[in-house]
Amino acid sequence: MIVLYHSIVTAGSAYIHYIMKKTTEEEHSQCTSILRPVRDSLDVLNGKWKLPIIIALSFGEKRFTDIAKDVHGITDRMLSKELRDLEINGLVMRKILDGYPVRVTYALTPHSKTLRPVIDSLRNWGILHRKKLNQECREKKSSGKVLSKS
């Protein structure tokens, strides 16, 4: 009887292990199916400057100097690199207009306009987050706690 019970418990443990492993594999698969496209998006939009450039161009076609004025703090070299990356990824279109002097403008592609809901969501989250941090700061000040500068 003890041998029979042991084999049932062993078989039950193996089944539970199989179910847990299967669940873990399914969770991993679901996690990967979420992470991969997010990682792809972050790879294209990485860095400090790409989204601000896209936002600047969302107001219309602009010349290089106009983008540089709109995106405060970016160097010409960095702007040139980022515009090239955005063009390679199909988010920005570079137009060369004949004439003297040659005029170059940049505009968003139709594909980059699909980022609008993402940018709106990031903006809304940023507003909420700033409000939360400001509220916490006011609460700490009103409770008499001194904030240390580290």
mmCIF file with all atom_site columns, C-alpha atoms in Angstrom:
data_model
loop_
_atom_site.group_PDB
_atom_site.id
_atom_site.type_symbol
_atom_site.label_atom_id
_atom_site.label_alt_id
_atom_site.label_comp_id
_atom_site.label_asym_id
_atom_site.label_entity_id
_atom_site.label_seq_id
_atom_site.pdbx_PDB_ins_code
_atom_site.Cartn_x
_atom_site.Cartn_y
_atom_site.Cartn_z
_atom_site.occupancy
_atom_site.B_iso_or_equiv
_atom_site.pdbx_formal_charge
_atom_site.auth_seq_id
_atom_site.auth_comp_id
_atom_site.auth_asym_id
_atom_site.auth_atom_id
_atom_site.pdbx_PDB_model_num
ATOM 1   C CA . MET A 1 1   ? 0.000  0.000  0.000   1.00 0.00 ? 1   MET A CA 1
ATOM 2   C CA . ILE A 1 2   ? 2.819  2.400  0.821   1.00 0.00 ? 2   ILE A CA 1
ATOM 3   C CA . VAL A 1 3   ? 4.484  1.702  -2.542  1.00 0.00 ? 3   VAL A CA 1
ATOM 4   C CA . LEU A 1 4   ? 1.206  2.430  -4.387  1.00 0.00 ? 4   LEU A CA 1
ATOM 5   C CA . TYR A 1 5   ? 0.717  5.691  -2.447  1.00 0.00 ? 5   TYR A CA 1
ATOM 6   C CA . HIS A 1 6   ? 4.328  6.723  -3.175  1.00 0.00 ? 6   HIS A CA 1
ATOM 7   C CA . SER A 1 7   ? 3.911  6.133  -6.921  1.00 0.00 ? 7   SER A CA 1
ATOM 8   C CA . ILE A 1 8   ? 0.641  8.121  -6.947  1.00 0.00 ? 8   ILE A CA 1
ATOM 9   C CA . VAL A 1 9   ? 2.323  11.001 -5.086  1.00 0.00 ? 9   VAL A CA 1
ATOM 10  C CA . THR A 1 10  ? 5.337  10.826 -7.424  1.00 0.00 ? 10  THR A CA 1
ATOM 11  C CA . ALA A 1 11  ? 3.073  10.785 -10.475 1.00 0.00 ? 11  ALA A CA 1
ATOM 12  C CA . GLY A 1 12  ? 1.055  13.664 -8.972  1.00 0.00 ? 12  GLY A CA 1
ATOM 13  C CA . SER A 1 13  ? 4.239  15.649 -8.312  1.00 0.00 ? 13  SER A CA 1
ATOM 14  C CA . ALA A 1 14  ? 5.411  15.052 -11.860 1.00 0.00 ? 14  ALA A CA 1
ATOM 15  C CA . TYR A 1 15  ? 2.036  16.228 -13.190 1.00 0.00 ? 15  TYR A CA 1
ATOM 16  C CA . ILE A 1 16  ? 2.117  19.344 -11.006 1.00 0.00 ? 16  ILE A CA 1
ATOM 17  C CA . HIS A 1 17  ? 5.695  20.003 -12.133 1.00 0.00 ? 17  HIS A CA 1
ATOM 18  C CA . TYR A 1 18  ? 4.567  19.572 -15.769 1.00 0.00 ? 18  TYR A CA 1
ATOM 19  C CA . ILE A 1 19  ? 1.640  21.980 -15.272 1.00 0.00 ? 19  ILE A CA 1
ATOM 20  C CA . MET A 1 20  ? 3.850  24.530 -13.518 1.00 0.00 ? 20  MET A CA 1
ATOM 21  C CA . LYS A 1 21  ? 6.484  24.263 -16.244 1.00 0.00 ? 21  LYS A CA 1
ATOM 22  C CA . LYS A 1 22  ? 3.827  24.636 -18.935 1.00 0.00 ? 22  LYS A CA 1
ATOM 23  C CA . THR A 1 23  ? 2.362  27.675 -17.148 1.00 0.00 ? 23  THR A CA 1
ATOM 24  C CA . THR A 1 24  ? 5.817  29.204 -16.789 1.00 0.00 ? 24  THR A CA 1
ATOM 25  C CA . GLU A 1 25  ? 6.500  28.635 -20.496 1.00 0.00 ? 25  GLU A CA 1
ATOM 26  C CA . GLU A 1 26  ? 3.150  30.231 -21.391 1.00 0.00 ? 26  GLU A CA 1
ATOM 27  C CA . GLU A 1 27  ? 3.869  33.201 -19.123 1.00 0.00 ? 27  GLU A CA 1
ATOM 28  C CA . HIS A 1 28  ? 7.325  33.530 -20.663 1.00 0.00 ? 28  HIS A CA 1
ATOM 29  C CA . SER A 1 29  ? 5.811  33.421 -24.136 1.00 0.00 ? 29  SER A CA 1
ATOM 30  C CA . GLN A 1 30  ? 3.241  36.089 -23.191 1.00 0.00 ? 30  GLN A CA 1
ATOM 31  C CA . CYS A 1 31  ? 5.944  38.212 -21.584 1.00 0.00 ? 31  CYS A CA 1
ATOM 32  C CA . THR A 1 32  ? 8.153  37.922 -24.665 1.00 0.00 ? 32  THR A CA 1
ATOM 33  C CA . SER A 1 33  ? 5.246  38.807 -26.947 1.00 0.00 ? 33  SER A CA 1
ATOM 34  C CA . ILE A 1 34  ? 4.859  42.060 -24.979 1.00 0.00 ? 34  ILE A CA 1
ATOM 35  C CA . LEU A 1 35  ? 8.544  42.834 -24.446 1.00 0.00 ? 35  LEU A CA 1
ATOM 36  C CA . ARG A 1 36  ? 9.769  42.282 -28.008 1.00 0.00 ? 36  ARG A CA 1
ATOM 37  C CA . PRO A 1 37  ? 7.654  44.996 -29.689 1.00 0.00 ? 37  PRO A CA 1
ATOM 38  C CA . VAL A 1 38  ? 8.247  47.386 -26.773 1.00 0.00 ? 38  VAL A CA 1
ATOM 39  C CA . ARG A 1 39  ? 12.000 46.795 -27.083 1.00 0.00 ? 39  ARG A CA 1
ATOM 40  C CA . ASP A 1 40  ? 11.766 47.372 -30.860 1.00 0.00 ? 40  ASP A CA 1
ATOM 41  C CA . SER A 1 41  ? 9.957  50.662 -30.238 1.00 0.00 ? 41  SER A CA 1
ATOM 42  C CA . LEU A 1 42  ? 12.494 51.784 -27.660 1.00 0.00 ? 42  LEU A CA 1
ATOM 43  C CA . ASP A 1 43  ? 15.367 50.877 -29.987 1.00 0.00 ? 43  ASP A CA 1
ATOM 44  C CA . VAL A 1 44  ? 13.951 53.213 -32.652 1.00 0.00 ? 44  VAL A CA 1
ATOM 45  C CA . LEU A 1 45  ? 12.975 56.017 -30.266 1.00 0.00 ? 45  LEU A CA 1
ATOM 46  C CA . ASN A 1 46  ? 15.896 55.697 -27.868 1.00 0.00 ? 46  ASN A CA 1
ATOM 47  C CA . GLY A 1 47  ? 17.781 58.625 -26.489 1.00 0.00 ? 47  GLY A CA 1
ATOM 48  C CA . LYS A 1 48  ? 17.046 62.104 -25.357 1.00 0.00 ? 48  LYS A CA 1
ATOM 49  C CA . TRP A 1 49  ? 16.369 63.761 -28.701 1.00 0.00 ? 49  TRP A CA 1
ATOM 50  C CA . LYS A 1 50  ? 14.297 61.610 -31.062 1.00 0.00 ? 50  LYS A CA 1
ATOM 51  C CA . LEU A 1 51  ? 10.867 62.232 -29.548 1.00 0.00 ? 51  LEU A CA 1
ATOM 52  C CA . PRO A 1 52  ? 11.463 65.992 -29.179 1.00 0.00 ? 52  PRO A CA 1
ATOM 53  C CA . ILE A 1 53  ? 12.494 66.108 -32.867 1.00 0.00 ? 53  ILE A CA 1
ATOM 54  C CA . ILE A 1 54  ? 9.371  64.172 -33.871 1.00 0.00 ? 54  ILE A CA 1
ATOM 55  C CA . ILE A 1 55  ? 7.226  66.500 -31.760 1.00 0.00 ? 55  ILE A CA 1
ATOM 56  C CA . ALA A 1 56  ? 8.861  69.569 -33.357 1.00 0.00 ? 56  ALA A CA 1
ATOM 57  C CA . LEU A 1 57  ? 8.147  68.159 -36.821 1.00 0.00 ? 57  LEU A CA 1
ATOM 58  C CA . SER A 1 58  ? 4.559  67.325 -35.882 1.00 0.00 ? 58  SER A CA 1
ATOM 59  C CA . PHE A 1 59  ? 3.829  71.037 -36.325 1.00 0.00 ? 59  PHE A CA 1
ATOM 60  C CA . GLY A 1 60  ? 4.863  70.864 -39.967 1.00 0.00 ? 60  GLY A CA 1
ATOM 61  C CA . GLU A 1 61  ? 7.774  70.643 -42.359 1.00 0.00 ? 61  GLU A CA 1
ATOM 62  C CA . LYS A 1 62  ? 10.871 72.465 -41.113 1.00 0.00 ? 62  LYS A CA 1
ATOM 63  C CA . ARG A 1 63  ? 14.400 73.342 -42.070 1.00 0.00 ? 63  ARG A CA 1
ATOM 64  C CA . PHE A 1 64  ? 17.349 72.128 -40.026 1.00 0.00 ? 64  PHE A CA 1
ATOM 65  C CA . THR A 1 65  ? 17.829 75.476 -38.250 1.00 0.00 ? 65  THR A CA 1
ATOM 66  C CA . ASP A 1 66  ? 14.138 75.653 -37.319 1.00 0.00 ? 66  ASP A CA 1
ATOM 67  C CA . ILE A 1 67  ? 14.295 72.201 -35.719 1.00 0.00 ? 67  ILE A CA 1
ATOM 68  C CA . ALA A 1 68  ? 17.468 73.214 -33.850 1.00 0.00 ? 68  ALA A CA 1
ATOM 69  C CA . LYS A 1 69  ? 15.648 76.274 -32.444 1.00 0.00 ? 69  LYS A CA 1
ATOM 70  C CA . ASP A 1 70  ? 12.621 74.205 -31.386 1.00 0.00 ? 70  ASP A CA 1
ATOM 71  C CA . VAL A 1 71  ? 14.643 71.440 -29.701 1.00 0.00 ? 71  VAL A CA 1
ATOM 72  C CA . HIS A 1 72  ? 16.535 73.401 -27.047 1.00 0.00 ? 72  HIS A CA 1
ATOM 73  C CA . GLY A 1 73  ? 19.977 72.166 -26.111 1.00 0.00 ? 73  GLY A CA 1
ATOM 74  C CA . ILE A 1 74  ? 20.659 69.903 -29.084 1.00 0.00 ? 74  ILE A CA 1
ATOM 75  C CA . THR A 1 75  ? 23.896 70.443 -30.982 1.00 0.00 ? 75  THR A CA 1
ATOM 76  C CA . ASP A 1 76  ? 23.949 70.614 -34.775 1.00 0.00 ? 76  ASP A CA 1
ATOM 77  C CA . ARG A 1 77  ? 26.035 67.450 -34.897 1.00 0.00 ? 77  ARG A CA 1
ATOM 78  C CA . MET A 1 78  ? 23.570 65.527 -32.705 1.00 0.00 ? 78  MET A CA 1
ATOM 79  C CA . LEU A 1 79  ? 20.572 66.865 -34.623 1.00 0.00 ? 79  LEU A CA 1
ATOM 80  C CA . SER A 1 80  ? 22.154 65.741 -37.880 1.00 0.00 ? 80  SER A CA 1
ATOM 81  C CA . LYS A 1 81  ? 22.801 62.245 -36.476 1.00 0.00 ? 81  LYS A CA 1
ATOM 82  C CA . GLU A 1 82  ? 19.303 61.898 -35.020 1.00 0.00 ? 82  GLU A CA 1
ATOM 83  C CA . LEU A 1 83  ? 17.610 63.105 -38.221 1.00 0.00 ? 83  LEU A CA 1
ATOM 84  C CA . ARG A 1 84  ? 19.651 60.550 -40.179 1.00 0.00 ? 84  ARG A CA 1
ATOM 85  C CA . ASP A 1 85  ? 18.586 57.762 -37.742 1.00 0.00 ? 85  ASP A CA 1
ATOM 86  C CA . LEU A 1 86  ? 14.939 58.817 -37.969 1.00 0.00 ? 86  LEU A CA 1
ATOM 87  C CA . GLU A 1 87  ? 15.174 58.875 -41.762 1.00 0.00 ? 87  GLU A CA 1
ATOM 88  C CA . ILE A 1 88  ? 16.713 55.371 -41.828 1.00 0.00 ? 88  ILE A CA 1
ATOM 89  C CA . ASN A 1 89  ? 13.855 54.109 -39.630 1.00 0.00 ? 89  ASN A CA 1
ATOM 90  C CA . GLY A 1 90  ? 11.233 55.638 -41.918 1.00 0.00 ? 90  GLY A CA 1
ATOM 91  C CA . LEU A 1 91  ? 9.988  58.267 -39.474 1.00 0.00 ? 91  LEU A CA 1
ATOM 92  C CA . VAL A 1 92  ? 11.377 61.404 -41.118 1.00 0.00 ? 92  VAL A CA 1
ATOM 93  C CA . MET A 1 93  ? 11.509 62.367 -44.761 1.00 0.00 ? 93  MET A CA 1
ATOM 94  C CA . ARG A 1 94  ? 14.291 64.617 -46.067 1.00 0.00 ? 94  ARG A CA 1
ATOM 95  C CA . LYS A 1 95  ? 13.418 66.821 -49.048 1.00 0.00 ? 95  LYS A CA 1
ATOM 96  C CA . ILE A 1 96  ? 16.046 68.585 -51.143 1.00 0.00 ? 96  ILE A CA 1
ATOM 97  C CA . LEU A 1 97  ? 14.581 71.533 -53.043 1.00 0.00 ? 97  LEU A CA 1
ATOM 98  C CA . ASP A 1 98  ? 16.389 72.773 -56.130 1.00 0.00 ? 98  ASP A CA 1
ATOM 99  C CA . GLY A 1 99  ? 17.411 76.363 -56.260 1.00 0.00 ? 99  GLY A CA 1
ATOM 100 C CA . TYR A 1 100 ? 20.131 78.591 -55.049 1.00 0.00 ? 100 TYR A CA 1
ATOM 101 C CA . PRO A 1 101 ? 20.935 78.038 -52.321 1.00 0.00 ? 101 PRO A CA 1
ATOM 102 C CA . VAL A 1 102 ? 19.822 74.418 -52.111 1.00 0.00 ? 102 VAL A CA 1
ATOM 103 C CA . ARG A 1 103 ? 17.106 74.135 -49.498 1.00 0.00 ? 103 ARG A CA 1
ATOM 104 C CA . VAL A 1 104 ? 16.665 71.027 -47.331 1.00 0.00 ? 104 VAL A CA 1
ATOM 105 C CA . THR A 1 105 ? 13.532 70.419 -45.296 1.00 0.00 ? 105 THR A CA 1
ATOM 106 C CA . TYR A 1 106 ? 12.408 67.636 -43.000 1.00 0.00 ? 106 TYR A CA 1
ATOM 107 C CA . ALA A 1 107 ? 8.896  66.306 -42.471 1.00 0.00 ? 107 ALA A CA 1
ATOM 108 C CA . LEU A 1 108 ? 7.227  63.406 -40.730 1.00 0.00 ? 108 LEU A CA 1
ATOM 109 C CA . THR A 1 109 ? 6.307  60.377 -42.782 1.00 0.00 ? 109 THR A CA 1
ATOM 110 C CA . PRO A 1 110 ? 2.773  58.976 -42.626 1.00 0.00 ? 110 PRO A CA 1
ATOM 111 C CA . HIS A 1 111 ? 4.199  56.093 -40.557 1.00 0.00 ? 111 HIS A CA 1
ATOM 112 C CA . SER A 1 112 ? 5.620  58.450 -37.914 1.00 0.00 ? 112 SER A CA 1
ATOM 113 C CA . LYS A 1 113 ? 2.191  60.004 -37.468 1.00 0.00 ? 113 LYS A CA 1
ATOM 114 C CA . THR A 1 114 ? 1.087  56.685 -35.929 1.00 0.00 ? 114 THR A CA 1
ATOM 115 C CA . LEU A 1 115 ? 3.189  57.732 -32.910 1.00 0.00 ? 115 LEU A CA 1
ATOM 116 C CA . ARG A 1 116 ? 0.692  60.492 -32.060 1.00 0.00 ? 116 ARG A CA 1
ATOM 117 C CA . PRO A 1 117 ? -1.305 58.380 -29.545 1.00 0.00 ? 117 PRO A CA 1
ATOM 118 C CA . VAL A 1 118 ? 1.958  57.217 -27.939 1.00 0.00 ? 118 VAL A CA 1
ATOM 119 C CA . ILE A 1 119 ? 3.189  60.804 -27.585 1.00 0.00 ? 119 ILE A CA 1
ATOM 120 C CA . ASP A 1 120 ? -0.202 61.903 -26.224 1.00 0.00 ? 120 ASP A CA 1
ATOM 121 C CA . SER A 1 121 ? -0.126 59.068 -23.669 1.00 0.00 ? 121 SER A CA 1
ATOM 122 C CA . LEU A 1 122 ? 3.425  59.952 -22.611 1.00 0.00 ? 122 LEU A CA 1
ATOM 123 C CA . ARG A 1 123 ? 2.427  63.614 -22.278 1.00 0.00 ? 123 ARG A CA 1
ATOM 124 C CA . ASN A 1 124 ? -0.621 62.771 -20.157 1.00 0.00 ? 124 ASN A CA 1
ATOM 125 C CA . TRP A 1 125 ? 1.395  60.417 -17.954 1.00 0.00 ? 125 TRP A CA 1
ATOM 126 C CA . GLY A 1 126 ? 4.108  63.082 -17.564 1.00 0.00 ? 126 GLY A CA 1
ATOM 127 C CA . ILE A 1 127 ? 1.517  65.644 -16.450 1.00 0.00 ? 127 ILE A CA 1
ATOM 128 C CA . LEU A 1 128 ? 0.067  63.205 -13.890 1.00 0.00 ? 128 LEU A CA 1
ATOM 129 C CA . HIS A 1 129 ? 3.513  62.203 -12.651 1.00 0.00 ? 129 HIS A CA 1
ATOM 130 C CA . ARG A 1 130 ? 4.619  65.825 -12.203 1.00 0.00 ? 130 ARG A CA 1
ATOM 131 C CA . LYS A 1 131 ? 1.409  66.583 -10.267 1.00 0.00 ? 131 LYS A CA 1
ATOM 132 C CA . LYS A 1 132 ? 2.018  63.565 -8.039  1.00 0.00 ? 132 LYS A CA 1
ATOM 133 C CA . LEU A 1 133 ? 5.608  64.582 -7.315  1.00 0.00 ? 133 LEU A CA 1
ATOM 134 C CA . ASN A 1 134 ? 4.604  68.205 -6.639  1.00 0.00 ? 134 ASN A CA 1
ATOM 135 C CA . GLN A 1 135 ? 1.832  67.024 -4.288  1.00 0.00 ? 135 GLN A CA 1
ATOM 136 C CA . GLU A 1 136 ? 4.251  64.760 -2.391  1.00 0.00 ? 136 GLU A CA 1
ATOM 137 C CA . CYS A 1 137 ? 6.743  67.614 -2.136  1.00 0.00 ? 137 CYS A CA 1
ATOM 138 C CA . ARG A 1 138 ? 4.063  69.974 -0.745  1.00 0.00 ? 138 ARG A CA 1
ATOM 139 C CA . GLU A 1 139 ? 2.964  67.321 1.756   1.00 0.00 ? 139 GLU A CA 1
ATOM 140 C CA . LYS A 1 140 ? 6.537  66.820 2.970   1.00 0.00 ? 140 LYS A CA 1
ATOM 141 C CA . LYS A 1 141 ? 7.044  70.571 3.335   1.00 0.00 ? 141 LYS A CA 1
ATOM 142 C CA . SER A 1 142 ? 3.785  71.009 5.217   1.00 0.00 ? 142 SER A CA 1
ATOM 143 C CA . SER A 1 143 ? 4.586  68.144 7.588   1.00 0.00 ? 143 SER A CA 1
ATOM 144 C CA . GLY A 1 144 ? 7.824  69.866 8.546   1.00 0.00 ? 144 GLY A CA 1
ATOM 145 C CA . LYS A 1 145 ? 10.151 67.293 7.024   1.00 0.00 ? 145 LYS A CA 1
ATOM 146 C CA . VAL A 1 146 ? 13.289 68.779 5.548   1.00 0.00 ? 146 VAL A CA 1
ATOM 147 C CA . LEU A 1 147 ? 14.277 67.378 2.188   1.00 0.00 ? 147 LEU A CA 1
ATOM 148 C CA . SER A 1 148 ? 17.965 66.524 2.012   1.00 0.00 ? 148 SER A CA 1
ATOM 149 C CA . LYS A 1 149 ? 19.968 67.418 -1.071  1.00 0.00 ? 149 LYS A CA 1
ATOM 150 C CA . SER A 1 150 ? 21.957 64.394 -2.173  1.00 0.00 ? 150 SER A CA 1
#
